[in-house]
mmCIF file of C-alpha atoms and ligand atoms in Angstrom:
data_model
loop_
_atom_site.group_PDB
_atom_site.id
_atom_site.type_symbol
_atom_site.label_atom_id
_atom_site.label_comp_id
_atom_site.label_asym_id
_atom_site.label_seq_id
_atom_site.Cartn_x
_atom_site.Cartn_y
_atom_site.Cartn_z
ATOM 1 C CA MET A 1 -0.595 0.167 -0.541
ATOM 2 C CA LEU A 2 2.577 2.024 0.857
ATOM 3 C CA SER A 3 4.965 1.633 -1.751
ATOM 4 C CA GLU A 4 1.150 2.575 -4.108
ATOM 5 C CA TRP A 5 0.620 5.222 -2.516
ATOM 6 C CA ILE A 6 5.136 6.399 -2.911
ATOM 7 C CA GLU A 7 4.916 5.533 -7.229
ATOM 8 C CA ARG A 8 1.940 7.345 -7.433
ATOM 9 C CA TRP A 9 3.220 10.074 -5.584
ATOM 10 C CA PHE A 10 6.220 9.810 -7.371
ATOM 11 C CA THR A 11 5.402 8.955 -10.826
ATOM 12 C CA THR A 12 4.693 12.021 -13.529
ATOM 13 C CA CYS A 13 1.442 11.923 -15.397
ATOM 14 C CA PRO A 14 -0.405 14.276 -17.661
ATOM 15 C CA PRO A 15 -3.109 14.821 -16.204
ATOM 16 C CA PHE A 16 -5.725 13.638 -19.762
ATOM 17 C CA LEU A 17 -3.783 10.341 -19.042
ATOM 18 C CA GLU A 18 -4.788 10.026 -15.564
ATOM 19 C CA GLU A 19 -7.946 10.762 -16.472
ATOM 20 C CA MET A 20 -8.391 8.624 -19.101
ATOM 21 C CA GLY A 21 -7.752 5.607 -16.706
ATOM 22 C CA LEU A 22 -3.990 5.240 -17.282
ATOM 23 C CA LEU A 23 -1.967 5.860 -13.960
ATOM 24 C CA ARG A 24 -4.292 3.761 -12.497
ATOM 25 C CA GLU A 25 -3.464 1.017 -14.831
ATOM 26 C CA MET A 26 0.281 1.419 -14.682
ATOM 27 C CA LEU A 27 -0.390 1.046 -10.493
ATOM 28 C CA GLY A 28 -2.916 -2.184 -11.304
ATOM 29 C CA ILE A 29 0.102 -3.827 -13.661
ATOM 30 C CA ARG A 30 2.225 -2.968 -10.829
ATOM 31 C CA LYS A 31 0.027 -4.630 -8.352
ATOM 32 C CA ARG A 32 -0.905 -7.446 -9.737
ATOM 33 C CA TRP A 33 2.836 -8.586 -10.556
ATOM 34 C CA GLN A 34 3.827 -8.268 -6.946
ATOM 35 C CA GLN A 35 0.790 -10.362 -5.937
ATOM 36 C CA TYR A 36 0.726 -12.803 -7.892
ATOM 37 C CA ARG A 37 4.577 -12.806 -8.972
ATOM 38 C CA ASP A 38 5.724 -16.269 -9.169
ATOM 39 C CA ALA A 39 2.924 -17.375 -11.598
ATOM 40 C CA TRP A 40 3.339 -14.443 -13.706
ATOM 41 C CA GLU A 41 7.786 -15.541 -13.824
ATOM 42 C CA PRO A 42 7.487 -18.427 -16.367
ATOM 43 C CA HIS A 43 5.784 -15.075 -18.886
ATOM 44 C CA CYS A 44 8.439 -12.681 -18.796
ATOM 45 C CA ARG A 45 10.841 -15.402 -18.205
ATOM 46 C CA ARG A 46 9.890 -15.342 -21.945
ATOM 47 C CA SER A 47 8.561 -12.401 -22.540
ATOM 48 C CA ARG A 48 12.925 -11.768 -21.374
ATOM 49 C CA GLN A 49 14.173 -14.811 -23.845
ATOM 50 C CA VAL A 50 12.389 -13.924 -27.195
ATOM 51 C CA VAL A 51 13.858 -9.986 -27.071
ATOM 52 C CA LEU A 52 17.044 -12.213 -26.027
ATOM 53 C CA ASP A 53 16.980 -14.568 -29.418
ATOM 54 C CA ALA A 54 15.325 -10.984 -30.968
ATOM 55 C CA ALA A 55 18.820 -9.396 -30.446
ATOM 56 C CA ALA A 56 21.216 -12.107 -30.924
ATOM 57 C CA ARG A 57 20.161 -11.586 -34.132
ATOM 58 C CA CYS A 58 20.807 -8.264 -34.710
ATOM 59 C CA PRO A 59 23.810 -7.875 -37.504
ATOM 60 C CA ARG A 60 24.381 -4.141 -35.686
ATOM 61 C CA ARG A 61 23.650 -3.160 -32.439
ATOM 62 C CA ARG A 62 22.805 0.287 -32.141
ATOM 63 C CA ARG A 63 20.153 1.238 -30.912
ATOM 64 C CA ALA A 64 17.709 -0.392 -29.018
ATOM 65 C CA VAL A 65 14.064 0.302 -29.016
ATOM 66 C CA ILE A 66 11.336 -0.724 -26.775
ATOM 67 C CA LEU A 67 7.763 0.087 -26.828
ATOM 68 C CA GLY A 68 5.742 -1.047 -23.309
ATOM 69 C CA SER A 69 8.499 -1.436 -21.726
ATOM 70 C CA GLY A 70 6.091 0.030 -17.683
ATOM 71 C CA TRP A 71 7.466 -1.400 -14.926
ATOM 72 C CA LEU A 72 10.479 -3.683 -16.857
ATOM 73 C CA HIS A 73 8.746 -7.395 -15.288
ATOM 74 C CA ASP A 74 10.057 -8.705 -18.881
ATOM 75 C CA VAL A 75 13.110 -6.345 -19.734
ATOM 76 C CA PRO A 76 15.878 -8.562 -19.886
ATOM 77 C CA LEU A 77 17.963 -4.042 -19.316
ATOM 78 C CA PRO A 78 21.122 -6.033 -18.054
ATOM 79 C CA GLU A 79 21.477 -7.803 -20.455
ATOM 80 C CA LEU A 80 20.317 -5.472 -23.695
ATOM 81 C CA VAL A 81 22.820 -2.399 -22.428
ATOM 82 C CA SER A 82 25.626 -4.520 -22.748
ATOM 83 C CA LEU A 83 24.789 -5.719 -25.992
ATOM 84 C CA PHE A 84 22.970 -2.104 -27.344
ATOM 85 C CA ASP A 85 25.390 1.217 -27.698
ATOM 86 C CA GLU A 86 21.620 3.272 -26.884
ATOM 87 C CA VAL A 87 18.547 1.354 -24.881
ATOM 88 C CA THR A 88 15.327 3.336 -25.297
ATOM 89 C CA LEU A 89 12.637 2.743 -23.607
ATOM 90 C CA VAL A 90 8.815 3.908 -24.711
ATOM 91 C CA ASP A 91 5.604 4.381 -22.652
ATOM 92 C CA LEU A 92 3.129 6.358 -21.221
ATOM 93 C CA PHE A 93 5.449 7.754 -18.645
ATOM 94 C CA HIS A 94 8.607 5.720 -16.526
ATOM 95 C CA PRO A 95 7.707 4.685 -13.473
ATOM 96 C CA ARG A 96 9.215 6.283 -10.292
ATOM 97 C CA LEU A 97 11.376 2.939 -9.997
ATOM 98 C CA THR A 98 11.934 2.148 -13.930
ATOM 99 C CA ARG A 99 13.418 5.529 -13.759
ATOM 100 C CA GLU A 100 15.339 4.722 -10.529
ATOM 101 C CA ALA A 101 17.002 1.129 -12.248
ATOM 102 C CA VAL A 102 17.768 3.016 -14.982
ATOM 103 C CA LYS A 103 19.948 6.478 -13.299
ATOM 104 C CA SER A 104 23.109 4.720 -13.522
ATOM 105 C CA LEU A 105 23.064 3.535 -16.952
ATOM 106 C CA PRO A 106 24.666 6.212 -19.359
ATOM 107 C CA ASN A 107 23.057 4.682 -22.225
ATOM 108 C CA VAL A 108 18.836 3.717 -21.404
ATOM 109 C CA ARG A 109 16.853 6.992 -22.551
ATOM 110 C CA LEU A 110 13.162 7.307 -21.192
ATOM 111 C CA VAL A 111 10.722 8.580 -24.154
ATOM 112 C CA GLY A 112 7.636 8.871 -22.781
ATOM 113 C CA ALA A 113 4.931 8.751 -25.420
ATOM 114 C CA ASP A 114 2.288 7.016 -26.971
ATOM 115 C CA VAL A 115 2.934 4.523 -29.716
ATOM 116 C CA THR A 116 -0.848 4.894 -31.175
ATOM 117 C CA ARG A 117 -1.292 9.566 -31.101
ATOM 118 C CA THR A 118 -4.184 8.915 -30.294
ATOM 119 C CA LEU A 119 -4.762 9.418 -26.457
ATOM 120 C CA GLU A 120 -5.152 13.686 -26.826
ATOM 121 C CA GLY A 121 -7.819 13.119 -30.205
ATOM 122 C CA VAL A 122 -10.325 10.897 -28.295
ATOM 123 C CA HIS A 123 -9.461 12.490 -24.943
ATOM 124 C CA ARG A 124 -11.562 14.956 -26.989
ATOM 125 C CA ALA A 125 -13.761 13.987 -28.929
ATOM 126 C CA ALA A 126 -15.356 12.022 -26.612
ATOM 127 C CA ARG A 127 -16.192 15.575 -24.949
ATOM 128 C CA THR A 128 -16.788 17.373 -27.595
ATOM 129 C CA ARG A 129 -20.190 16.660 -29.481
ATOM 130 C CA ASN A 130 -20.011 14.914 -32.265
ATOM 131 C CA CYS A 131 -16.546 14.811 -32.506
ATOM 132 C CA PRO A 132 -14.650 12.129 -35.264
ATOM 133 C CA LEU A 133 -12.292 10.047 -33.461
ATOM 134 C CA PRO A 134 -8.702 10.115 -34.757
ATOM 135 C CA SER A 135 -7.459 7.539 -37.535
ATOM 136 C CA ALA A 136 -4.158 5.960 -35.851
ATOM 137 C CA MET A 137 -0.858 6.099 -37.837
ATOM 138 C CA PRO A 138 1.848 5.274 -35.562
ATOM 139 C CA ASN A 139 5.258 7.154 -36.389
ATOM 140 C CA LEU A 140 7.428 7.399 -34.163
ATOM 141 C CA PHE A 141 10.821 6.833 -34.245
ATOM 142 C CA LEU A 142 10.278 5.546 -38.418
ATOM 143 C CA GLY A 143 13.058 7.028 -40.603
ATOM 144 C CA GLU A 144 15.132 6.927 -37.277
ATOM 145 C CA GLU A 145 18.535 4.370 -37.457
ATOM 146 C CA ILE A 146 17.651 1.145 -35.071
ATOM 147 C CA ASP A 147 17.571 -2.236 -34.926
ATOM 148 C CA LEU A 148 15.419 -3.632 -32.887
ATOM 149 C CA VAL A 149 12.084 -3.031 -32.382
ATOM 150 C CA VAL A 150 10.530 -5.203 -29.508
ATOM 151 C CA SER A 151 6.278 -4.387 -29.095
ATOM 152 C CA LEU A 152 6.455 -6.464 -25.543
ATOM 153 C CA ASN A 153 2.948 -6.887 -23.972
ATOM 154 C CA LEU A 154 1.693 -3.649 -25.633
ATOM 155 C CA LEU A 155 -1.116 -4.636 -28.171
ATOM 156 C CA SER A 156 -3.914 -5.648 -26.909
ATOM 157 C CA GLN A 157 -3.209 -3.164 -24.177
ATOM 158 C CA LEU A 158 -3.364 -0.118 -27.157
ATOM 159 C CA PRO A 159 -6.658 0.112 -26.639
ATOM 160 C CA CYS A 160 -7.690 -0.814 -23.332
ATOM 161 C CA MET A 161 -8.001 2.562 -21.528
ATOM 162 C CA SER A 162 -9.971 5.014 -25.071
ATOM 163 C CA GLU A 163 -12.262 1.769 -25.109
ATOM 164 C CA TRP A 164 -13.452 2.359 -21.206
ATOM 165 C CA PHE A 165 -13.460 5.755 -21.473
ATOM 166 C CA LEU A 166 -15.365 6.381 -24.016
ATOM 167 C CA ARG A 167 -17.793 4.260 -23.240
ATOM 168 C CA LYS A 168 -18.299 6.057 -19.494
ATOM 169 C CA ALA A 169 -18.585 9.247 -21.054
ATOM 170 C CA ARG A 170 -21.088 8.020 -23.258
ATOM 171 C CA SER A 171 -19.498 9.716 -26.551
ATOM 172 C CA HIS A 172 -19.766 7.121 -29.224
ATOM 173 C CA ASP A 173 -22.029 4.151 -30.746
ATOM 174 C CA GLU A 174 -20.464 1.173 -30.089
ATOM 175 C CA PRO A 175 -19.477 -0.150 -33.831
ATOM 176 C CA THR A 176 -17.799 3.069 -33.527
ATOM 177 C CA ILE A 177 -15.503 2.655 -30.787
ATOM 178 C CA ALA A 178 -15.071 -1.329 -31.885
ATOM 179 C CA ALA A 179 -14.170 -0.591 -35.796
ATOM 180 C CA PHE A 180 -11.449 2.382 -33.072
ATOM 181 C CA ALA A 181 -10.380 -0.215 -31.376
ATOM 182 C CA ARG A 182 -9.425 -2.323 -34.423
ATOM 183 C CA GLY A 183 -7.968 0.287 -36.018
ATOM 184 C CA LEU A 184 -5.268 0.688 -33.742
ATOM 185 C CA ILE A 185 -4.134 -3.220 -33.786
ATOM 186 C CA GLU A 186 -3.825 -3.505 -37.265
ATOM 187 C CA SER A 187 -2.390 0.100 -37.294
ATOM 188 C CA HIS A 188 0.157 -1.099 -34.630
ATOM 189 C CA LEU A 189 0.859 -4.189 -36.725
ATOM 190 C CA ALA A 190 1.193 -2.031 -39.659
ATOM 191 C CA TYR A 191 3.553 0.372 -38.225
ATOM 192 C CA LEU A 192 6.063 -2.878 -37.120
ATOM 193 C CA GLN A 193 6.763 -4.024 -40.373
ATOM 194 C CA LYS A 194 8.088 -0.417 -41.627
ATOM 195 C CA PHE A 195 10.844 -1.264 -39.545
ATOM 196 C CA PRO A 196 13.685 -2.052 -41.543
ATOM 197 C CA GLY A 197 15.650 -3.969 -38.786
ATOM 198 C CA VAL A 198 14.637 -7.496 -36.366
ATOM 199 C CA VAL A 199 11.454 -6.398 -34.596
ATOM 200 C CA ALA A 200 10.153 -8.950 -32.472
ATOM 201 C CA LEU A 201 6.781 -8.430 -30.903
ATOM 202 C CA VAL A 202 4.793 -10.630 -27.720
ATOM 203 C CA SER A 203 1.649 -10.428 -27.236
ATOM 204 C CA ASP A 204 -1.560 -11.896 -25.951
ATOM 205 C CA VAL A 205 -3.946 -13.190 -28.039
ATOM 206 C CA ALA A 206 -6.982 -14.995 -26.281
ATOM 207 C CA LEU A 207 -8.154 -15.180 -22.597
ATOM 208 C CA GLU A 208 -9.347 -18.450 -21.067
ATOM 209 C CA ARG A 209 -11.611 -18.111 -17.763
ATOM 210 C CA VAL A 210 -10.430 -21.105 -15.461
ATOM 211 C CA GLY A 211 -12.716 -22.849 -12.859
ATOM 212 C CA ALA A 212 -11.613 -23.760 -9.144
ATOM 213 C CA ASP A 213 -12.256 -26.561 -10.102
ATOM 214 C CA GLY A 214 -9.703 -26.165 -12.753
ATOM 215 C CA GLN A 215 -11.814 -25.955 -15.836
ATOM 216 C CA ILE A 216 -10.763 -24.167 -18.456
ATOM 217 C CA THR A 217 -13.336 -22.320 -21.029
ATOM 218 C CA PRO A 218 -12.556 -20.575 -23.806
ATOM 219 C CA ALA A 219 -13.116 -16.609 -22.720
ATOM 220 C CA GLY A 220 -12.197 -15.023 -26.959
ATOM 221 C CA GLY A 221 -9.502 -13.415 -28.838
ATOM 222 C CA THR A 222 -7.681 -10.611 -27.201
ATOM 223 C CA LEU A 223 -7.507 -8.639 -30.254
ATOM 224 C CA TYR A 224 -10.440 -7.147 -31.260
ATOM 225 C CA GLY A 225 -11.143 -9.226 -34.174
ATOM 226 C CA CYS A 226 -8.312 -8.862 -35.396
ATOM 227 C CA GLU A 227 -5.507 -11.688 -35.935
ATOM 228 C CA MET A 228 -2.336 -12.249 -35.110
ATOM 229 C CA PRO A 229 0.115 -12.329 -38.882
ATOM 230 C CA PHE A 230 3.304 -13.464 -37.982
ATOM 231 C CA ARG A 231 4.268 -17.125 -35.923
ATOM 232 C CA GLY A 232 6.017 -17.355 -32.936
ATOM 233 C CA GLU A 233 6.281 -19.682 -30.067
ATOM 234 C CA SER A 234 3.530 -19.674 -28.097
ATOM 235 C CA TRP A 235 2.607 -19.967 -23.938
ATOM 236 C CA GLU A 236 0.145 -18.860 -21.128
ATOM 237 C CA TRP A 237 0.870 -16.684 -18.590
ATOM 238 C CA ASP A 238 -1.201 -17.468 -15.836
ATOM 239 C CA LEU A 239 -2.347 -13.079 -15.190
ATOM 240 C CA VAL A 240 -4.672 -14.808 -12.301
ATOM 241 C CA PRO A 241 -4.321 -18.386 -10.942
ATOM 242 C CA ALA A 242 -7.307 -19.836 -9.816
ATOM 243 C CA GLY A 243 -7.290 -21.174 -6.485
ATOM 244 C CA PRO A 244 -9.384 -22.488 -3.552
ATOM 245 C CA GLY A 245 -12.665 -20.297 -4.490
ATOM 246 C CA ARG A 246 -10.954 -17.886 -6.537
ATOM 247 C CA ARG A 247 -12.055 -18.328 -10.281
ATOM 248 C CA GLY A 248 -8.517 -17.211 -12.517
ATOM 249 C CA GLU A 249 -7.658 -16.096 -15.734
ATOM 250 C CA ARG A 250 -4.915 -16.994 -18.262
ATOM 251 C CA LEU A 251 -4.322 -14.932 -21.189
ATOM 252 C CA ARG A 252 -2.585 -17.333 -24.755
ATOM 253 C CA VAL A 253 0.683 -15.601 -25.756
ATOM 254 C CA ILE A 254 2.021 -15.434 -28.827
ATOM 255 C CA GLY A 255 5.829 -14.245 -28.564
ATOM 256 C CA VAL A 256 7.854 -13.579 -32.736
ATOM 257 C CA VAL A 257 11.038 -13.327 -32.620
ATOM 258 C CA ASP A 258 11.030 -12.409 -36.065
ATOM 259 C CA ILE A 259 8.055 -10.756 -37.595
ATOM 260 C CA ARG A 260 10.037 -11.718 -40.996
ATOM 261 C CA ALA A 261 11.397 -14.492 -40.559
HETATM 262 C C1 SAM W 1 0.983 -5.621 -20.056
HETATM 263 S S1 SAM W 1 1.815 -4.117 -19.835
HETATM 264 C C2 SAM W 1 3.345 -3.962 -20.739
HETATM 265 C C3 SAM W 1 3.822 -4.663 -19.398
HETATM 266 C C4 SAM W 1 5.561 -3.948 -19.616
HETATM 267 N N1 SAM W 1 6.222 -4.210 -19.839
HETATM 268 C C5 SAM W 1 5.609 -4.049 -17.658
HETATM 269 O O1 SAM W 1 7.230 -4.589 -17.465
HETATM 270 O O2 SAM W 1 5.413 -3.862 -17.053
HETATM 271 C C6 SAM W 1 1.517 -2.528 -20.964
HETATM 272 C C7 SAM W 1 2.788 -1.367 -21.379
HETATM 273 O O3 SAM W 1 2.019 -0.415 -22.522
HETATM 274 C C8 SAM W 1 1.468 0.759 -21.724
HETATM 275 N N2 SAM W 1 1.222 1.070 -23.025
HETATM 276 C C9 SAM W 1 -0.696 1.340 -23.028
HETATM 277 N N3 SAM W 1 -1.299 1.769 -23.929
HETATM 278 C C10 SAM W 1 0.366 2.861 -25.204
HETATM 279 C C11 SAM W 1 0.240 3.642 -25.674
HETATM 280 N N4 SAM W 1 -0.935 4.713 -26.831
HETATM 281 N N5 SAM W 1 1.910 4.474 -26.078
HETATM 282 C C12 SAM W 1 2.517 3.844 -25.491
HETATM 283 N N6 SAM W 1 2.611 2.821 -24.117
HETATM 284 C C13 SAM W 1 1.193 2.287 -23.928
HETATM 285 C C14 SAM W 1 1.272 0.683 -20.773
HETATM 286 O O4 SAM W 1 1.620 1.956 -19.745
HETATM 287 C C15 SAM W 1 2.106 -0.478 -20.004
HETATM 288 O O5 SAM W 1 2.620 0.363 -19.486
#
């Protein structure tokens, strides 16, 4: 509780993102990680391995960009800083713990940015009558010299809070929100393909509910109706492990070492 309060106090989050629930979401990830750390570790370890396998494929190692770095649970940071001249960590904003963790690492750069470039537009559209939702045209870092890009447990998260915020505002109808959410996923997948170097992707693709008796019920895809166009290894992430008297939630995750392979 105290650590959450400290993080909330010392994490600088733009007010409109806080209003859209993104600070709460970021703190929620840490809270769940603390609660279910052992259950999350196999997923975090496999995610880190995908990043390292992707790094091993890079013929040059000038700059690596990690999209969705968050609390670094799934980022093999010590290895990346020794492999690459520069490691750029990208998230909407960086929690205090992450800023502390990189303080003594001169080749780590923190970038606070919305990779979809839509969140400000969504915030505005939710408050203005008949305002169309923005088109996602992600372009961050395109044209820069980057040898490795990783989209790390980010893809399915891109529409979540916009969807929640728009529903709460009752500003747009359901088909409009659904089309917007799908567009965010599609444009992120297209964006990744524009980078010339090695591009890796780790993302959940489906949710399963696990009964207290261990019975598994599929609960649908997590990519808003989009297909994962790349092949990779697959594993389960026990997001909420089932326990006595507690139903669980499990995500199916795909780890793609190189989207062009
Ligand atoms: C499930 S977490 C990924 C796990 C994270 N690597 C960690 O260890 O905490 C998803 C991350 O994506 C970030 N995110 C969500 N939407 C984003 C956006 N539009 N631009 C940049 N980052 C975003 C969230 O802030 C969050 O840190």
